[in-house]
Amino acid sequence: MASLDDLFYPKSLAIVGASTSPLNFGSGFFTIAMEELGYEGKVYYINPKHVGELINGEKIIGSLDEVEGPIDVVYSCIRASLVPELVRQCVRRGDKFIIVFTSGFSELLTNEAIALENELRSIIRGSSTRIVGPNCLGPYNPSMGVGWNTGISEPILKKGNVAFASQSGGHASTLLRIAAGRAIYFTLGLSFGNQIDLNSLDALEYFAQNQDTEVIALYMEDTGSAKGSDFFKALKKITPKKPVIIWKGGQTESGARAAASHTGAMSGSFNMWRSMTKQAGSMIVRNGDEFWDAIHLLATLPKNKWRICKNLGLLIPGGGHSVEGTDAFTQFGFNVPVLTRETQDKIANILPSVNTSVKNPIDLGASGMLETVFFKTLKFMAEDPNVDLVINFQPIDWIAMGEAQFVGVGYSRYAARSYGRLVKKLEKPFIQLSPIFNFDKKTAQVFSTFIEILRQKGIPHFTSMRRLAVALSHLNEYVQFLKHDKK
Amino acid sequence: MASLDDLFYPKSLAIVGASTSPLNFGSGFFTIAMEELGYEGKVYYINPKHVGELINGEKIIGSLDEVEGPIDVVYSCIRASLVPELVRQCVRRGDKFIIVFTSGFSELLTNEAIALENELRSIIRGSSTRIVGPNCLGPYNPSMGVGWNTGISEPILKKGNVAFASQSGGHASTLLRIAAGRAIYFTLGLSFGNQIDLNSLDALEYFAQNQDTEVIALYMEDTGSAKGSDFFKALKKITPKKPVIIWKGGQTESGARAAASHTGAMSGSFNMWRSMTKQAGSMIVRNGDEFWDAIHLLATLPKNKWRICKNLGLLIPGGGHSVEGTDAFTQFGFNVPVLTRETQDKIANILPSVNTSVKNPIDLGASGMLETVFFKTLKFMAEDPNVDLVINFQPIDWIAMGEAQFVGVGYSRYAARSYGRLVKKLEKPFIQLSPIFNFDKKTAQVFSTFIEILRQKGIPHFTSMRRLAVALSHLNEYVQFLKHDKK
C-alpha cells in the first residue's frame, strides 16, 4: 500500500476531466492551483474531448493509459457515474492515490448513490490504490505547491507548524483563507470528504509523525472508514506529544441531519464524542471561531510558556473597557486578582499622573502614552506572583491612528517589535488583545503587519475578550491533561 | 432648571482650561471636536495663563466672567481641586450646564475625593446650573456639531435613529468608532460619568421623547443620582414605545470592583438588575459585542418586520458551513426546520445541477452562481410557512473576490441593491450573514460599501453566527414582551 508520503509529496499528478476553462467548477480548482502554487512535478491533463488543447502550457491527453507507469495522485473531476470506471483504471495501472473531487455519493442519501460509493470501495479492495474522498479537495502541501484554489482560499506558502484535515472542503478552504488574519501557517493539510478509504485516523497518524507539525487540527463529522475505537486509541497516544484540536460537526440533531447530507456522516452522539475526545486529551471546539482561535493560540505561544492561566493580569486603558474585561473573563471562570502591594507600589512609583488604577485591571490613564511607563508596568505585572498571564488591551484602531496621525508610518512595526523585546524577558505568557473597532483600509493594512510580527515573536493576538477567554480555557484543559498524564 | 435642550442644542459653549496644544489631554478633545464637527454657535476658550493666544482662530480669555450672560454648556478641563470654584462661578452666573471632564472624584475611592464630589453637589443645590459628570465627555449631537474627539472616535455626522448614553467615556467613544462598521447612526449621545447630578434617568426620559430616536442604548454601572425605583418605573413606561438596550457594567464581583474605581459606581446585584430590567421590557446585554449587535439589529430591521424568529431558513453554500450554521443556531435554541415538500419541490425545479441540498439549510452547489436561481430560492424559502426569517450566508471575502476577479468593480453595490429589491417583496425579515475571513484592504473597502447599502434597504448584517443568534434572542424576548404588554 502507498505511503502517505506519495500523497503529500507527489512526483506526478493527473487531472481527469480537466477543462480548458479556468472557471470550470471542479477541475479549475486544481489546474489553477498547480500553476499558481508552483508545483514542479509532472502534471497530466486528461480529457478525451479536448485532446491536444493546452492547459498551463501542457497538451491535454485522452486517457490515463497514455501515461507510462503509475501516477502518484490522480484527481477525478468527472461525473459520479463515470468514477467507478476511472478507479478501475487506476487500480489496474497501480496509480497510488485517487482524489475523488466528484460528489454525488452517500451524501445524497439515496440507495443508488450509496451503492455507487460501495462499488468504489469494492473496486480498490486488495489493491495498492487508495481513494481520498469522494466529495473532497485532497492534499495541501505548501512546500510542494500542491493544493487547490476555490477562488476563496488564498494559498499561503510560508512554512508553518500546523497540520489540518477536514471532512469539509469548505472548512478546509476557509482555514486557508482565515490563516492570514490569524497568522497561522501550515505544514500539511487534507480535505478528505466522505472518508470511504483514507480517513481521519490515517491523517492523524501521518501528521503525528511529521516533524514540522506541532499542532494538529481536525474538522470531522464522523471517523469515516476508521473505527471510532481505533481513532480514540491513536488520539490518546498522540495528544501527550502534540495538541490535537477537533471541531466536531453535527453536534445537534439538526446539525447531524445536515452532516448526513453533507458527507453521509453518521455523527453519533455528541456527548459521547465530547467525553471520549476530552478523555483522550484533545481539545474539542464547537465552531469555526473557536477552532481558529485554539489553533492560533497553540501554534503561536511557545511551548515553554504553555501553563495553566487562571489568574489574569490585565492592562486596559479606560475604565469602561476595564470593567468589561473584568466582567468578561470572570464570567468564563478566570480571576482578575488584585496585585500585591509591592507590585502596586512599583507601578504607582513610575506614574507621573493621577486618573489611573494600579490594582488590576491596570489603567495608566494619560501616562500610558509614556513608553517607559507602559513597558515597565507590563513587566512588573508579569512578575507579580498573583498573575499567571499578562493580557495587553490595545484596539488595533489605536495603533492605526498612531501610525496615521501621531507617531508616523512604521509605528505598528515598532510597537510589535517592542512587545517582542519585552516577552523575551518574561517567563509568563503575554497575549495581545486588539479588537478591530473600525474595519477600514488603513486598519486592515496596519493589522496584517502588526500580527505577523507578533507571531514571529511568539505573541498570540485576539480580537475579542470572549474569544480569548474560550481559547484560554482550551489551553488550560490541555495543560491540565498533560500534567495529569505525566503522573 | 435648564431643559436638556440647552445641553444638546447649545447656542454657546465655553472650554475652561483650554490649551493651545491640540494634544493636550482633555481640552484638546473638545477644541478639536468643535472645529472638526463644525459647531456653529459661539465658543469661548478660557485660560488665564494664555490670554490673547488663539485657538481655532478665537482669542483665549482669562475668565468666564468676561462673558456677558449665561453660557449653555461650560466644559471643565481643569484640575479636580479647582473644580468647586468653577462650579460656584457657573452657579453665580447662571450658566446652564457644566460638563466636568475632570476626573479625580469618587472613583478614586478616597475620603478626600468623595468629599470633593459632595462639595460639587452642595454647590449646585437649589441653583439652575446642572453638572454632567464628573469624569465624562458630555453631549454628542451630530446635527449640531457638538461632541468630542479622543483620537479614537470618528464623528459620524449622518442623521440616525439611535440615542446612546454611557457612564464610560471610553465606551461612548468606542460606540462612535464602531458605528461605521455596523452602519449605526446616532441622533444624540451622552457620556455622563459619575452621574452626581444629571443621570441615567434624565438621559432615558429625554431620549424617549426625542422624535427621531427609535432605539435607546445605555451603558450603565449604576443609576447614579437617580433612584433605582424611579429608573425602572420610567423604563417600564418607555419600552413599549421604544426598545431600550442596556449594557450593565460590573456584572461580577471583580467587575463591580473595577466599576467602583471607574466611576465610583455601586453596581448592586447583577441578578437583581437583570431581572428588574427584563421585567421592565428592556434588553440587557453582557458585553460590547452584544451591545453593538442588538443596537444594529433593532436600528436596521424595519419595525414592521419585528417578529418572533424561532424557525430559521438558512441559505448556506457549502456543506461544512451548513453543518456549522445548523449546530450554532440550534445550540442557541433556534430551529432549522425542514422546508415543506412544496417549497423543496419549487426549489428543486429551478436547480439545473446536483450537489445541492434543498431541505434547509439550502446549499445550491454550483447553481448558487446563477442569479435567478439564487434570488428565487431566497424568495421561496421566505414564503415557506415553516420559516420565520431568512438568513443568507455569504462571506464578505466572496463578494470582494467577485469584485476583484470575476464580476468587476461595483459588484458589491449591485449585490446589495439586489437584496434590497428582494426584501421589498418579503414580509419576513431577511438578514445577511457575512463573516470576514480575511481582513485585508480590498475586503475592508467592499465591506463598507456593502453594509451601508444593506442598512439603507433595512437589511441587518452580521459577521458571526453566534453573535447573530444572541442578537436574535434579544429581538425575540423584546417582541414577546411587546405582545404580552399589549394584552
CSV table of C-alpha atoms in Angstrom, one decimal, chain A residues 124-438:
chain,number,residue,atom,x,y,z
A,124,ILE,CA,-10.0,-0.9,-4.5
A,125,ARG,CA,-10.2,-3.8,-2.1
A,126,GLY,CA,-6.9,-5.6,-2.1
A,127,SER,CA,-5.3,-3.2,-4.4
A,128,SER,CA,-2.5,-0.7,-3.7
A,129,THR,CA,-4.7,2.2,-4.9
A,130,ARG,CA,-6.2,4.4,-2.2
A,131,ILE,CA,-9.2,6.7,-2.5
A,132,VAL,CA,-9.4,10.1,-0.9
A,133,GLY,CA,-13.0,11.3,-0.7
A,134,PRO,CA,-15.3,11.3,-2.6
A,135,ASN,CA,-16.6,14.8,-2.3
A,136,CYS,CA,-13.2,16.4,-1.3
A,137,LEU,CA,-10.3,18.6,-2.4
A,138,GLY,CA,-7.4,16.4,-1.5
A,139,PRO,CA,-4.0,17.2,-0.2
A,140,TYR,CA,-2.5,20.6,0.6
A,141,ASN,CA,1.3,21.0,0.9
A,142,PRO,CA,2.7,24.5,0.6
A,143,SER,CA,6.3,23.2,0.4
A,144,MET,CA,5.4,21.2,-2.7
A,145,GLY,CA,2.9,23.6,-4.3
A,146,VAL,CA,0.1,21.1,-4.1
A,147,GLY,CA,-3.4,22.2,-3.2
A,148,TRP,CA,-6.5,23.7,-4.6
A,149,ASN,CA,-7.9,27.2,-5.3
A,150,THR,CA,-11.7,27.6,-5.0
A,151,GLY,CA,-11.5,31.3,-5.5
A,152,ILE,CA,-11.9,31.8,-1.8
A,153,SER,CA,-8.7,30.2,-0.5
A,154,GLU,CA,-5.5,32.1,-0.5
A,155,PRO,CA,-2.6,29.8,-0.8
A,156,ILE,CA,-0.1,30.6,1.9
A,157,LEU,CA,3.3,29.3,1.1
A,158,LYS,CA,5.2,30.1,4.2
A,159,LYS,CA,6.3,27.1,6.2
A,160,GLY,CA,4.2,26.6,9.2
A,161,ASN,CA,3.7,24.3,12.2
A,162,VAL,CA,0.0,23.4,11.9
A,163,ALA,CA,-1.4,20.4,10.0
A,164,PHE,CA,-5.1,20.2,9.3
A,165,ALA,CA,-7.5,17.7,7.9
A,166,SER,CA,-11.1,18.4,7.2
A,167,GLN,CA,-14.1,16.4,6.2
A,168,SER,CA,-15.5,19.6,4.7
A,169,GLY,CA,-13.8,21.1,1.7
A,170,GLY,CA,-15.4,24.4,2.5
A,171,HIS,CA,-13.9,24.5,6.0
A,172,ALA,CA,-10.5,23.4,4.7
A,173,SER,CA,-10.7,26.4,2.3
A,174,THR,CA,-11.9,28.7,4.9
A,175,LEU,CA,-9.0,27.7,7.1
A,176,LEU,CA,-6.6,28.7,4.4
A,177,ARG,CA,-8.5,31.9,3.8
A,178,ILE,CA,-8.6,32.8,7.5
A,179,ALA,CA,-4.9,31.9,8.1
A,180,ALA,CA,-3.5,35.3,7.1
A,181,GLY,CA,-5.6,37.2,9.6
A,182,ARG,CA,-4.6,34.8,12.4
A,183,ALA,CA,-1.0,34.5,11.4
A,184,ILE,CA,-1.4,30.7,11.1
A,185,TYR,CA,0.9,28.7,8.8
A,186,PHE,CA,0.5,25.2,7.7
A,187,THR,CA,2.8,22.2,7.2
A,188,LEU,CA,0.2,19.9,5.6
A,189,GLY,CA,-3.5,19.8,5.0
A,190,LEU,CA,-6.1,17.4,3.8
A,191,SER,CA,-9.7,17.7,2.6
A,192,PHE,CA,-10.9,14.1,2.9
A,193,GLY,CA,-14.7,14.3,2.3
A,194,ASN,CA,-16.7,11.2,2.8
A,195,GLN,CA,-13.7,9.1,4.0
A,196,ILE,CA,-14.6,5.9,2.3
A,197,ASP,CA,-11.0,4.7,2.4
A,198,LEU,CA,-8.4,7.2,3.5
A,199,ASN,CA,-9.7,8.6,6.8
A,200,SER,CA,-9.3,10.7,9.8
A,201,LEU,CA,-7.1,8.1,11.5
A,202,ASP,CA,-4.7,8.0,8.6
A,203,ALA,CA,-4.4,11.8,8.6
A,204,LEU,CA,-4.0,12.0,12.4
A,205,GLU,CA,-1.2,9.4,12.4
A,206,TYR,CA,0.6,10.8,9.5
A,207,PHE,CA,0.6,14.3,11.0
A,208,ALA,CA,1.7,13.0,14.3
A,209,GLN,CA,4.9,11.6,12.9
A,210,ASN,CA,5.5,14.8,10.7
A,211,GLN,CA,8.5,16.5,12.3
A,212,ASP,CA,7.5,20.1,11.5
A,213,THR,CA,3.9,19.7,12.7
A,214,GLU,CA,3.5,21.0,16.2
A,215,VAL,CA,-0.3,21.4,16.3
A,216,ILE,CA,-2.9,19.1,14.6
A,217,ALA,CA,-6.3,20.5,13.7
A,218,LEU,CA,-9.2,18.3,12.5
A,219,TYR,CA,-12.7,19.1,11.3
A,220,MET,CA,-14.7,15.9,11.5
A,221,GLU,CA,-18.3,14.8,11.2
A,222,ASP,CA,-17.5,11.2,11.9
A,223,THR,CA,-14.4,8.9,11.8
A,224,GLY,CA,-15.4,7.6,8.3
A,225,SER,CA,-13.9,4.3,7.4
A,226,ALA,CA,-11.8,4.3,10.6
A,227,LYS,CA,-13.3,2.5,13.7
A,228,GLY,CA,-14.1,5.0,16.4
A,229,SER,CA,-12.2,2.9,19.0
A,230,ASP,CA,-9.1,2.9,16.8
A,231,PHE,CA,-9.3,6.6,16.3
A,232,PHE,CA,-9.6,7.3,20.0
A,233,LYS,CA,-6.8,4.9,20.9
A,234,ALA,CA,-4.5,6.7,18.4
A,235,LEU,CA,-5.6,10.1,19.7
A,236,LYS,CA,-4.7,9.1,23.3
A,237,LYS,CA,-1.2,8.2,22.2
A,238,ILE,CA,-0.6,11.4,20.2
A,239,THR,CA,-2.1,14.1,22.5
A,240,PRO,CA,0.7,13.9,25.1
A,241,LYS,CA,3.2,14.8,22.4
A,242,LYS,CA,1.2,17.2,20.2
A,243,PRO,CA,-2.1,19.1,20.8
A,244,VAL,CA,-5.0,17.9,18.7
A,245,ILE,CA,-7.8,20.4,18.2
A,246,ILE,CA,-11.0,18.8,17.0
A,247,TRP,CA,-14.0,20.6,15.6
A,248,LYS,CA,-16.9,18.2,15.5
A,249,GLY,CA,-19.6,19.0,13.0
A,250,GLY,CA,-23.1,17.7,13.7
A,251,GLN,CA,-23.3,18.4,17.4
A,252,THR,CA,-27.1,18.8,17.5
A,253,GLU,CA,-29.8,16.7,16.0
A,254,SER,CA,-30.4,19.1,13.2
A,255,GLY,CA,-26.7,19.6,12.7
A,256,ALA,CA,-26.3,15.8,12.4
A,257,ARG,CA,-29.0,15.8,9.7
A,258,ALA,CA,-27.1,18.5,7.8
A,259,ALA,CA,-23.9,16.5,8.2
A,260,ALA,CA,-25.5,13.4,6.8
A,261,SER,CA,-26.5,15.2,3.6
A,262,HIS,CA,-23.1,16.8,3.6
A,263,THR,CA,-20.7,13.8,3.7
A,264,GLY,CA,-23.1,11.0,4.5
A,265,ALA,CA,-21.7,11.2,8.0
A,266,MET,CA,-23.1,9.2,10.9
A,267,SER,CA,-22.5,11.8,13.5
A,268,GLY,CA,-23.2,9.8,16.6
A,269,SER,CA,-23.9,11.3,20.0
A,270,PHE,CA,-22.0,14.5,20.5
A,271,ASN,CA,-21.9,13.9,24.2
A,272,MET,CA,-20.2,10.6,23.7
A,273,TRP,CA,-17.8,12.2,21.2
A,274,ARG,CA,-17.1,15.1,23.6
A,275,SER,CA,-16.3,12.9,26.5
A,276,MET,CA,-14.2,10.5,24.6
A,277,THR,CA,-12.1,13.1,22.8
A,278,LYS,CA,-11.7,15.0,26.0
A,279,GLN,CA,-10.6,11.9,27.9
A,280,ALA,CA,-8.1,11.3,25.1
A,281,GLY,CA,-6.7,14.8,25.8
A,282,SER,CA,-7.7,16.5,22.7
A,283,MET,CA,-9.4,19.9,22.6
A,284,ILE,CA,-12.9,19.8,21.3
A,285,VAL,CA,-14.4,23.0,19.9
A,286,ARG,CA,-17.9,24.0,18.8
A,287,ASN,CA,-17.5,26.3,15.9
A,288,GLY,CA,-15.1,27.9,13.4
A,289,ASP,CA,-14.1,30.8,15.6
A,290,GLU,CA,-13.2,28.5,18.5
A,291,PHE,CA,-11.3,26.3,16.1
A,292,TRP,CA,-9.2,29.0,14.5
A,293,ASP,CA,-8.6,30.7,17.9
A,294,ALA,CA,-7.4,27.5,19.6
A,295,ILE,CA,-5.1,26.7,16.6
A,296,HIS,CA,-3.7,30.2,16.7
A,297,LEU,CA,-3.1,30.1,20.4
A,298,LEU,CA,-1.3,26.8,20.5
A,299,ALA,CA,0.6,27.4,17.3
A,300,THR,CA,1.9,30.8,18.4
A,301,LEU,CA,2.5,30.6,22.1
A,302,PRO,CA,5.9,28.9,22.6
A,303,LYS,CA,5.7,25.5,24.2
A,304,ASN,CA,7.8,26.6,27.2
A,305,LYS,CA,5.0,29.1,28.0
A,306,TRP,CA,2.2,26.6,28.0
A,307,ARG,CA,0.9,26.8,31.5
A,308,ILE,CA,-2.4,26.9,33.4
A,309,CYS,CA,-3.6,30.5,33.2
A,310,LYS,CA,-6.3,31.2,35.7
A,311,ASN,CA,-5.2,34.5,37.2
A,312,LEU,CA,-5.0,37.2,34.6
A,313,GLY,CA,-3.1,40.5,34.8
A,314,LEU,CA,-4.9,43.0,32.6
A,315,LEU,CA,-3.5,46.2,31.2
A,316,ILE,CA,-6.6,48.0,29.8
A,317,PRO,CA,-6.7,51.7,29.1
A,318,GLY,CA,-10.1,53.3,30.1
A,319,GLY,CA,-12.4,52.5,32.9
A,320,GLY,CA,-15.2,51.1,30.7
A,321,HIS,CA,-13.0,48.6,28.9
A,322,SER,CA,-11.5,47.6,32.3
A,323,VAL,CA,-14.9,46.8,33.7
A,324,GLU,CA,-15.8,44.9,30.5
A,325,GLY,CA,-12.6,42.9,30.6
A,326,THR,CA,-13.1,42.0,34.3
A,327,ASP,CA,-16.7,41.0,33.7
A,328,ALA,CA,-15.9,39.0,30.6
A,329,PHE,CA,-13.0,37.0,32.0
A,330,THR,CA,-14.6,36.4,35.3
A,331,GLN,CA,-17.8,35.1,33.7
A,332,PHE,CA,-15.6,32.5,32.0
A,333,GLY,CA,-14.2,31.4,35.3
A,334,PHE,CA,-10.9,33.4,35.3
A,335,ASN,CA,-9.7,35.6,38.2
A,336,VAL,CA,-8.6,39.1,37.9
A,337,PRO,CA,-6.7,39.2,41.2
A,338,VAL,CA,-5.7,42.4,43.0
A,339,LEU,CA,-1.9,42.7,42.5
A,340,THR,CA,0.4,42.5,45.5
A,341,ARG,CA,1.1,45.7,47.5
A,342,GLU,CA,4.7,45.5,46.2
A,343,THR,CA,3.6,45.5,42.5
A,344,GLN,CA,1.1,48.2,43.0
A,345,ASP,CA,3.7,50.4,44.7
A,346,LYS,CA,6.3,49.7,41.9
A,347,ILE,CA,3.8,50.8,39.3
A,348,ALA,CA,2.5,53.8,41.2
A,349,ASN,CA,6.1,55.0,41.7
A,350,ILE,CA,6.6,55.4,38.0
A,351,LEU,CA,3.3,57.0,37.3
A,352,PRO,CA,3.6,60.8,36.9
A,353,SER,CA,-0.1,61.5,36.9
A,354,VAL,CA,-3.4,60.6,38.5
A,355,ASN,CA,-6.5,59.2,36.8
A,356,THR,CA,-5.0,55.8,36.9
A,357,SER,CA,-5.7,52.4,38.5
A,358,VAL,CA,-2.9,50.1,39.6
A,359,LYS,CA,-4.8,47.2,41.2
A,360,ASN,CA,-5.7,45.1,38.2
A,361,PRO,CA,-7.0,45.8,35.6
A,362,ILE,CA,-4.3,48.5,35.4
A,363,ASP,CA,-5.4,51.7,33.7
A,364,LEU,CA,-2.4,54.0,33.2
A,365,GLY,CA,-4.6,57.0,32.1
A,366,ALA,CA,-2.7,59.5,30.1
A,367,SER,CA,0.6,58.0,31.4
A,368,GLY,CA,0.0,55.0,29.2
A,369,MET,CA,1.3,57.2,26.3
A,370,LEU,CA,4.7,57.2,28.0
A,371,GLU,CA,6.5,54.3,26.6
A,372,THR,CA,8.8,53.5,29.6
A,373,VAL,CA,5.9,53.6,32.0
A,374,PHE,CA,3.9,51.3,29.7
A,375,PHE,CA,6.5,48.6,29.3
A,376,LYS,CA,7.8,48.7,32.8
A,377,THR,CA,4.2,48.3,34.0
A,378,LEU,CA,3.7,45.2,31.8
A,379,LYS,CA,7.0,43.8,33.2
A,380,PHE,CA,6.0,44.5,36.9
A,381,MET,CA,2.6,42.9,36.3
A,382,ALA,CA,4.2,39.8,34.8
A,383,GLU,CA,6.5,39.5,37.8
A,384,ASP,CA,3.6,39.6,40.3
A,385,PRO,CA,3.2,36.2,41.9
A,386,ASN,CA,-0.6,36.6,41.8
A,387,VAL,CA,-0.6,36.6,38.0
A,388,ASP,CA,-0.3,33.7,35.5
A,389,LEU,CA,-0.6,35.6,32.3
A,390,VAL,CA,-0.4,39.2,31.1
A,391,ILE,CA,-3.1,40.5,28.6
A,392,ASN,CA,-2.5,43.8,26.9
A,393,PHE,CA,-5.6,45.5,25.6
A,394,GLN,CA,-5.0,47.9,22.7
A,395,PRO,CA,-7.5,48.2,19.9
A,396,ILE,CA,-5.9,47.9,16.5
A,397,ASP,CA,-7.6,51.2,15.6
A,398,TRP,CA,-5.5,53.0,18.2
A,399,ILE,CA,-2.3,51.6,16.6
A,400,ALA,CA,-3.6,52.6,13.1
A,401,MET,CA,-4.4,56.0,14.5
A,402,GLY,CA,-0.9,56.3,16.0
A,403,GLU,CA,0.5,55.4,12.6
A,404,ALA,CA,-1.7,57.8,10.7
A,405,GLN,CA,-1.8,60.8,12.9
A,406,PHE,CA,0.8,60.9,15.6
A,407,VAL,CA,3.8,58.6,15.6
A,408,GLY,CA,4.2,58.1,11.8
A,409,VAL,CA,4.5,55.2,9.4
A,410,GLY,CA,6.2,52.2,10.9
A,411,TYR,CA,4.6,52.6,14.3
A,412,SER,CA,2.8,49.3,14.1
A,413,ARG,CA,6.1,47.6,13.2
A,414,TYR,CA,7.9,49.4,16.0
A,415,ALA,CA,5.2,48.6,18.6
A,416,ALA,CA,5.1,44.9,17.7
A,417,ARG,CA,8.9,44.7,17.9
A,418,SER,CA,8.9,46.4,21.3
A,419,TYR,CA,6.5,43.7,22.6
A,420,GLY,CA,8.8,41.2,21.2
A,421,ARG,CA,11.7,42.6,23.2
A,422,LEU,CA,9.5,42.6,26.3
A,423,VAL,CA,8.4,39.0,26.0
A,424,LYS,CA,11.9,37.8,25.7
A,425,LYS,CA,12.4,38.8,29.3
A,426,LEU,CA,9.2,37.3,30.6
A,427,GLU,CA,8.6,33.7,31.7
A,428,LYS,CA,4.9,34.0,31.7
A,429,PRO,CA,2.7,34.2,28.6
A,430,PHE,CA,1.8,37.5,27.1
A,431,ILE,CA,-1.2,38.0,24.9
A,432,GLN,CA,-2.2,40.9,22.8
A,433,LEU,CA,-5.9,41.7,22.8
A,434,SER,CA,-6.6,44.0,19.8
A,435,PRO,CA,-10.2,44.4,18.9
A,436,ILE,CA,-11.0,45.9,15.5
A,437,PHE,CA,-13.4,48.7,16.1
A,438,ASN,CA,-13.4,50.2,12.6
